[in-house]
Amino acid sequence: EAGVTQSPTHLIKTRGQQATLRCSPISGHTSVYWYQQALGLGLQFLLWYDEGEERNRGNFPPRFSGRQFPNYSSELNVNALELEDSALYLCASSLVGTQKNIQYFGAGTRLSVL
Amino acid sequence: GNSVTQMEGPVTLSEEAFLTINCTYTATGYPSLFWYVQYPGEGLQLLLKATKADDKGSNKGFEATYRKETTSFHLEKGSVQVSDSAVYFCALYGGATNKLIFGTGTLLAVQP
């Protein structure tokens, strides 16, 4: 069974540009989560999508946004990129129901903003 | 609010040494607790979990016991290998917000 897949593996952008990161959850999982792992800041929760709706949002500015598609895959968009957005962005997915709280992670997209 | 505190790293051990990585938490209620591991250049892998007090999670020789009285979930392994070198994250499940709250991570380096 395929795990959580993310693309691209690496992404290089310049300040002010937009970045789009993609995530495909484990088959059967309907919840997708995004986390940012920035140097020195640890792992921070960004967004949670379930059944196509944004359910919860971390303490990030509105230029971080995303969506979940009918097939449960997800996109994270970062507008007006700033140097401090350079980080590893991790996507996770989980089942609903009693196993809802086990999140399985992808390998991440490393975003570098120059 | 909910939070997780992990011991500072790096932790450097010789092969076959005993490992303990301390983790304590602050939370209301009875959150589920997790240890994740991140190998160099990779994402997070679930190592083990515990969902209620006195539960012991175990996997690949690693163990952690959910201690409600001391609000702790320390990770232990009796004999580490070079291949265990990685960053270990303690985390708790944030309930209705459905987000994981992570500790800062502990880098483990095992030398042959």
mmCIF file of C-alpha atoms in Angstrom:
data_model
loop_
_atom_site.group_PDB
_atom_site.id
_atom_site.type_symbol
_atom_site.label_atom_id
_atom_site.label_comp_id
_atom_site.label_asym_id
_atom_site.label_seq_id
_atom_site.Cartn_x
_atom_site.Cartn_y
_atom_site.Cartn_z
ATOM 1 C CA GLU A 1 0.000 0.000 0.000
ATOM 2 C CA ALA A 2 1.391 3.395 -0.990
ATOM 3 C CA GLY A 3 2.125 5.856 1.773
ATOM 4 C CA VAL A 4 1.622 9.610 1.775
ATOM 5 C CA THR A 5 3.294 11.070 -1.300
ATOM 6 C CA GLN A 6 4.405 14.662 -1.724
ATOM 7 C CA SER A 7 5.650 16.603 -4.710
ATOM 8 C CA PRO A 8 7.926 18.156 -5.608
ATOM 9 C CA THR A 9 10.758 16.939 -3.405
ATOM 10 C CA HIS A 10 12.540 20.250 -3.670
ATOM 11 C CA LEU A 11 11.301 23.664 -4.722
ATOM 12 C CA ILE A 12 13.370 26.791 -5.221
ATOM 13 C CA LYS A 13 11.654 30.158 -5.460
ATOM 14 C CA THR A 14 12.536 33.805 -5.057
ATOM 15 C CA ARG A 15 11.012 36.334 -2.705
ATOM 16 C CA GLY A 16 7.546 37.473 -3.731
ATOM 17 C CA GLN A 17 6.791 34.412 -5.856
ATOM 18 C CA GLN A 18 4.122 31.811 -5.158
ATOM 19 C CA ALA A 19 4.756 28.178 -4.293
ATOM 20 C CA THR A 20 2.389 25.231 -4.724
ATOM 21 C CA LEU A 21 3.016 21.984 -2.874
ATOM 22 C CA ARG A 22 1.036 18.805 -3.428
ATOM 23 C CA CYS A 23 0.099 15.850 -1.277
ATOM 24 C CA SER A 24 -1.651 12.531 -1.920
ATOM 25 C CA PRO A 25 -2.917 10.767 1.204
ATOM 26 C CA ILE A 26 -2.909 7.073 1.951
ATOM 27 C CA SER A 27 -5.777 5.371 0.151
ATOM 28 C CA GLY A 28 -8.902 5.510 2.319
ATOM 29 C CA HIS A 29 -7.725 8.449 4.406
ATOM 30 C CA THR A 30 -9.944 11.514 4.225
ATOM 31 C CA SER A 31 -8.034 13.903 6.502
ATOM 32 C CA VAL A 32 -4.920 15.752 5.347
ATOM 33 C CA TYR A 33 -2.671 17.891 7.509
ATOM 34 C CA TRP A 34 0.156 20.284 6.692
ATOM 35 C CA TYR A 35 3.079 21.061 9.010
ATOM 36 C CA GLN A 36 6.046 23.359 8.645
ATOM 37 C CA GLN A 37 9.470 22.297 9.910
ATOM 38 C CA ALA A 38 11.637 25.383 9.890
ATOM 39 C CA LEU A 39 15.180 25.461 11.213
ATOM 40 C CA GLY A 40 15.150 26.403 14.866
ATOM 41 C CA LEU A 41 11.347 26.509 15.084
ATOM 42 C CA GLY A 42 10.484 22.833 15.210
ATOM 43 C CA LEU A 43 7.336 21.323 13.759
ATOM 44 C CA GLN A 44 4.394 23.695 13.557
ATOM 45 C CA PHE A 45 0.836 22.796 12.568
ATOM 46 C CA LEU A 46 -0.375 24.695 9.506
ATOM 47 C CA LEU A 47 -3.695 23.352 8.224
ATOM 48 C CA TRP A 48 -6.136 20.477 8.520
ATOM 49 C CA TYR A 49 -8.528 19.450 5.746
ATOM 50 C CA ASP A 50 -11.249 16.857 6.014
ATOM 51 C CA GLU A 51 -13.876 15.956 3.426
ATOM 52 C CA GLY A 52 -12.874 18.922 1.308
ATOM 53 C CA GLU A 53 -13.243 21.512 4.067
ATOM 54 C CA GLU A 54 -10.657 23.426 6.078
ATOM 55 C CA ARG A 55 -11.238 22.296 9.680
ATOM 56 C CA ASN A 56 -8.447 23.967 11.594
ATOM 57 C CA ARG A 57 -5.657 26.415 10.992
ATOM 58 C CA GLY A 58 -2.428 27.117 12.838
ATOM 59 C CA ASN A 59 -0.943 30.490 13.653
ATOM 60 C CA PHE A 60 0.166 31.390 10.131
ATOM 61 C CA PRO A 61 -0.675 34.426 7.967
ATOM 62 C CA PRO A 62 -3.424 34.220 5.307
ATOM 63 C CA ARG A 63 -0.865 33.961 2.500
ATOM 64 C CA PHE A 64 -0.620 30.305 3.552
ATOM 65 C CA SER A 65 -3.667 28.624 2.098
ATOM 66 C CA GLY A 66 -4.698 25.359 0.575
ATOM 67 C CA ARG A 67 -7.468 23.125 -0.543
ATOM 68 C CA GLN A 68 -8.525 19.514 -0.628
ATOM 69 C CA PHE A 69 -9.826 17.929 -3.786
ATOM 70 C CA PRO A 70 -12.661 15.369 -4.173
ATOM 71 C CA ASN A 71 -10.090 12.559 -4.336
ATOM 72 C CA TYR A 72 -8.766 13.814 -0.927
ATOM 73 C CA SER A 73 -5.442 14.985 -2.298
ATOM 74 C CA SER A 74 -4.393 18.441 -1.195
ATOM 75 C CA GLU A 75 -2.462 21.509 -2.244
ATOM 76 C CA LEU A 76 -0.675 24.000 -0.060
ATOM 77 C CA ASN A 77 -0.168 27.439 -1.570
ATOM 78 C CA VAL A 78 2.189 30.020 -0.186
ATOM 79 C CA ASN A 79 1.833 33.481 -1.714
ATOM 80 C CA ALA A 80 4.235 36.418 -1.572
ATOM 81 C CA LEU A 81 7.085 34.198 -0.430
ATOM 82 C CA GLU A 82 9.424 35.496 2.243
ATOM 83 C CA LEU A 83 12.895 34.255 3.115
ATOM 84 C CA GLU A 84 11.642 32.826 6.417
ATOM 85 C CA ASP A 85 9.228 30.547 4.545
ATOM 86 C CA SER A 86 12.218 28.355 3.712
ATOM 87 C CA ALA A 87 11.459 25.074 5.450
ATOM 88 C CA LEU A 88 10.522 21.446 5.064
ATOM 89 C CA TYR A 89 6.764 21.166 4.562
ATOM 90 C CA LEU A 90 5.322 17.881 5.714
ATOM 91 C CA CYS A 91 1.955 16.469 4.789
ATOM 92 C CA ALA A 92 0.201 13.822 6.867
ATOM 93 C CA SER A 93 -3.020 11.886 6.486
ATOM 94 C CA SER A 94 -5.309 9.951 8.782
ATOM 95 C CA LEU A 95 -8.480 7.889 8.819
ATOM 96 C CA VAL A 96 -11.649 9.175 10.366
ATOM 97 C CA GLY A 97 -13.232 7.399 13.302
ATOM 98 C CA THR A 98 -11.397 5.870 16.238
ATOM 99 C CA GLN A 99 -8.063 5.798 14.433
ATOM 100 C CA LYS A 100 -8.446 9.426 13.497
ATOM 101 C CA ASN A 101 -5.580 10.530 15.672
ATOM 102 C CA ILE A 102 -2.840 8.457 14.009
ATOM 103 C CA GLN A 103 -1.217 10.667 11.419
ATOM 104 C CA TYR A 104 1.097 9.201 8.801
ATOM 105 C CA PHE A 105 3.621 11.502 7.198
ATOM 106 C CA GLY A 106 5.101 11.916 3.772
ATOM 107 C CA ALA A 107 8.766 12.623 3.054
ATOM 108 C CA GLY A 108 8.159 16.344 2.681
ATOM 109 C CA THR A 109 8.833 19.149 0.226
ATOM 110 C CA ARG A 110 11.855 21.270 0.932
ATOM 111 C CA LEU A 111 11.107 24.861 -0.059
ATOM 112 C CA SER A 112 13.998 27.246 -0.455
ATOM 113 C CA VAL A 113 13.276 30.944 -0.883
ATOM 114 C CA LEU A 114 16.159 32.975 -2.276
ATOM 115 C CA GLY B 1 -2.470 25.261 26.427
ATOM 116 C CA ASN B 2 -1.124 21.863 25.510
ATOM 117 C CA SER B 3 2.630 21.503 25.184
ATOM 118 C CA VAL B 4 5.430 18.947 25.020
ATOM 119 C CA THR B 5 8.907 19.278 26.497
ATOM 120 C CA GLN B 6 11.761 17.051 25.385
ATOM 121 C CA MET B 7 15.279 16.737 26.661
ATOM 122 C CA GLU B 8 17.832 18.760 24.755
ATOM 123 C CA GLY B 9 20.133 16.967 22.388
ATOM 124 C CA PRO B 10 22.278 15.853 20.871
ATOM 125 C CA VAL B 11 22.521 12.539 22.651
ATOM 126 C CA THR B 12 25.659 10.634 21.699
ATOM 127 C CA LEU B 13 25.920 6.953 22.614
ATOM 128 C CA SER B 14 28.076 4.011 21.765
ATOM 129 C CA GLU B 15 26.518 1.020 20.054
ATOM 130 C CA GLU B 16 24.684 -1.320 22.479
ATOM 131 C CA ALA B 17 24.284 1.414 25.108
ATOM 132 C CA PHE B 18 20.985 2.041 26.907
ATOM 133 C CA LEU B 19 18.897 4.944 25.628
ATOM 134 C CA THR B 20 16.488 7.221 27.463
ATOM 135 C CA ILE B 21 14.973 10.330 25.912
ATOM 136 C CA ASN B 22 12.800 12.240 28.360
ATOM 137 C CA CYS B 23 9.443 13.678 27.379
ATOM 138 C CA THR B 24 6.921 15.453 29.578
ATOM 139 C CA TYR B 25 3.673 17.053 28.585
ATOM 140 C CA THR B 26 1.071 19.561 29.701
ATOM 141 C CA ALA B 27 -2.487 18.893 28.644
ATOM 142 C CA THR B 28 -6.060 18.808 29.803
ATOM 143 C CA GLY B 29 -7.741 15.452 29.815
ATOM 144 C CA TYR B 30 -6.092 12.319 28.494
ATOM 145 C CA PRO B 31 -4.359 13.009 25.183
ATOM 146 C CA SER B 32 -2.893 10.275 23.029
ATOM 147 C CA LEU B 33 0.918 10.324 23.049
ATOM 148 C CA PHE B 34 3.334 9.464 20.246
ATOM 149 C CA TRP B 35 6.967 9.093 19.380
ATOM 150 C CA TYR B 36 7.957 9.832 15.800
ATOM 151 C CA VAL B 37 11.406 9.336 14.265
ATOM 152 C CA GLN B 38 12.980 11.304 11.430
ATOM 153 C CA TYR B 39 15.950 9.744 9.665
ATOM 154 C CA PRO B 40 18.314 12.050 7.776
ATOM 155 C CA GLY B 41 16.675 13.534 4.696
ATOM 156 C CA GLU B 42 13.331 11.860 5.321
ATOM 157 C CA GLY B 43 9.899 12.659 6.724
ATOM 158 C CA LEU B 44 8.465 11.473 10.029
ATOM 159 C CA GLN B 45 7.739 7.848 10.802
ATOM 160 C CA LEU B 46 5.452 6.777 13.614
ATOM 161 C CA LEU B 47 7.571 4.812 16.079
ATOM 162 C CA LEU B 48 5.037 4.025 18.815
ATOM 163 C CA LYS B 49 1.948 5.335 20.558
ATOM 164 C CA ALA B 50 -0.103 5.105 23.742
ATOM 165 C CA THR B 51 -3.683 6.218 24.114
ATOM 166 C CA LYS B 52 -4.375 5.968 27.850
ATOM 167 C CA ALA B 53 -2.662 5.995 31.219
ATOM 168 C CA ASP B 54 -0.305 3.063 31.917
ATOM 169 C CA ASP B 55 -0.339 1.990 28.259
ATOM 170 C CA LYS B 56 3.062 0.877 26.995
ATOM 171 C CA GLY B 57 3.837 1.490 23.347
ATOM 172 C CA SER B 58 6.601 -0.580 21.786
ATOM 173 C CA ASN B 59 8.201 -1.068 18.388
ATOM 174 C CA LYS B 60 11.624 -2.111 17.049
ATOM 175 C CA GLY B 61 12.979 -2.513 20.590
ATOM 176 C CA PHE B 62 11.833 0.958 21.664
ATOM 177 C CA GLU B 63 9.357 1.367 24.521
ATOM 178 C CA ALA B 64 7.512 4.216 26.219
ATOM 179 C CA THR B 65 4.954 4.134 29.042
ATOM 180 C CA TYR B 66 2.177 6.701 29.442
ATOM 181 C CA ARG B 67 2.562 7.986 33.013
ATOM 182 C CA LYS B 68 -0.356 10.184 33.994
ATOM 183 C CA GLU B 69 0.933 10.853 37.512
ATOM 184 C CA THR B 70 4.206 12.320 36.232
ATOM 185 C CA THR B 71 2.806 13.511 32.849
ATOM 186 C CA SER B 72 5.655 11.739 31.109
ATOM 187 C CA PHE B 73 6.233 9.479 28.101
ATOM 188 C CA HIS B 74 9.960 8.708 28.148
ATOM 189 C CA LEU B 75 11.441 6.744 25.245
ATOM 190 C CA GLU B 76 13.778 3.844 26.073
ATOM 191 C CA LYS B 77 15.770 1.203 24.235
ATOM 192 C CA GLY B 78 17.969 -1.376 25.850
ATOM 193 C CA SER B 79 20.666 -1.585 23.170
ATOM 194 C CA VAL B 80 20.971 1.046 20.456
ATOM 195 C CA GLN B 81 22.423 0.473 16.996
ATOM 196 C CA VAL B 82 24.144 2.826 14.573
ATOM 197 C CA SER B 83 21.021 2.603 12.418
ATOM 198 C CA ASP B 84 18.990 4.227 15.242
ATOM 199 C CA SER B 85 20.756 7.528 14.619
ATOM 200 C CA ALA B 86 17.963 9.988 13.886
ATOM 201 C CA VAL B 87 15.888 12.794 15.375
ATOM 202 C CA TYR B 88 13.165 11.645 17.765
ATOM 203 C CA PHE B 89 10.022 13.685 18.353
ATOM 204 C CA CYS B 90 7.576 13.305 21.194
ATOM 205 C CA ALA B 91 4.055 14.472 20.364
ATOM 206 C CA LEU B 92 0.575 14.648 21.784
ATOM 207 C CA TYR B 93 -2.714 14.677 19.979
ATOM 208 C CA GLY B 94 -4.575 17.918 20.418
ATOM 209 C CA GLY B 95 -8.076 16.504 20.658
ATOM 210 C CA ALA B 96 -10.793 18.529 18.970
ATOM 211 C CA THR B 97 -8.262 20.570 17.017
ATOM 212 C CA ASN B 98 -6.999 17.302 15.531
ATOM 213 C CA LYS B 99 -3.434 18.576 15.360
ATOM 214 C CA LEU B 100 -0.275 17.029 16.703
ATOM 215 C CA ILE B 101 1.769 19.136 19.114
ATOM 216 C CA PHE B 102 5.438 18.262 18.918
ATOM 217 C CA GLY B 103 8.398 18.614 21.180
ATOM 218 C CA THR B 104 11.523 20.220 19.770
ATOM 219 C CA GLY B 105 13.082 16.898 18.819
ATOM 220 C CA THR B 106 16.155 15.121 20.155
ATOM 221 C CA LEU B 107 19.039 14.204 17.887
ATOM 222 C CA LEU B 108 20.484 10.773 18.665
ATOM 223 C CA ALA B 109 23.918 9.882 17.309
ATOM 224 C CA VAL B 110 25.086 6.292 17.831
ATOM 225 C CA GLN B 111 28.759 5.610 17.281
ATOM 226 C CA PRO B 112 30.165 2.170 16.391
#
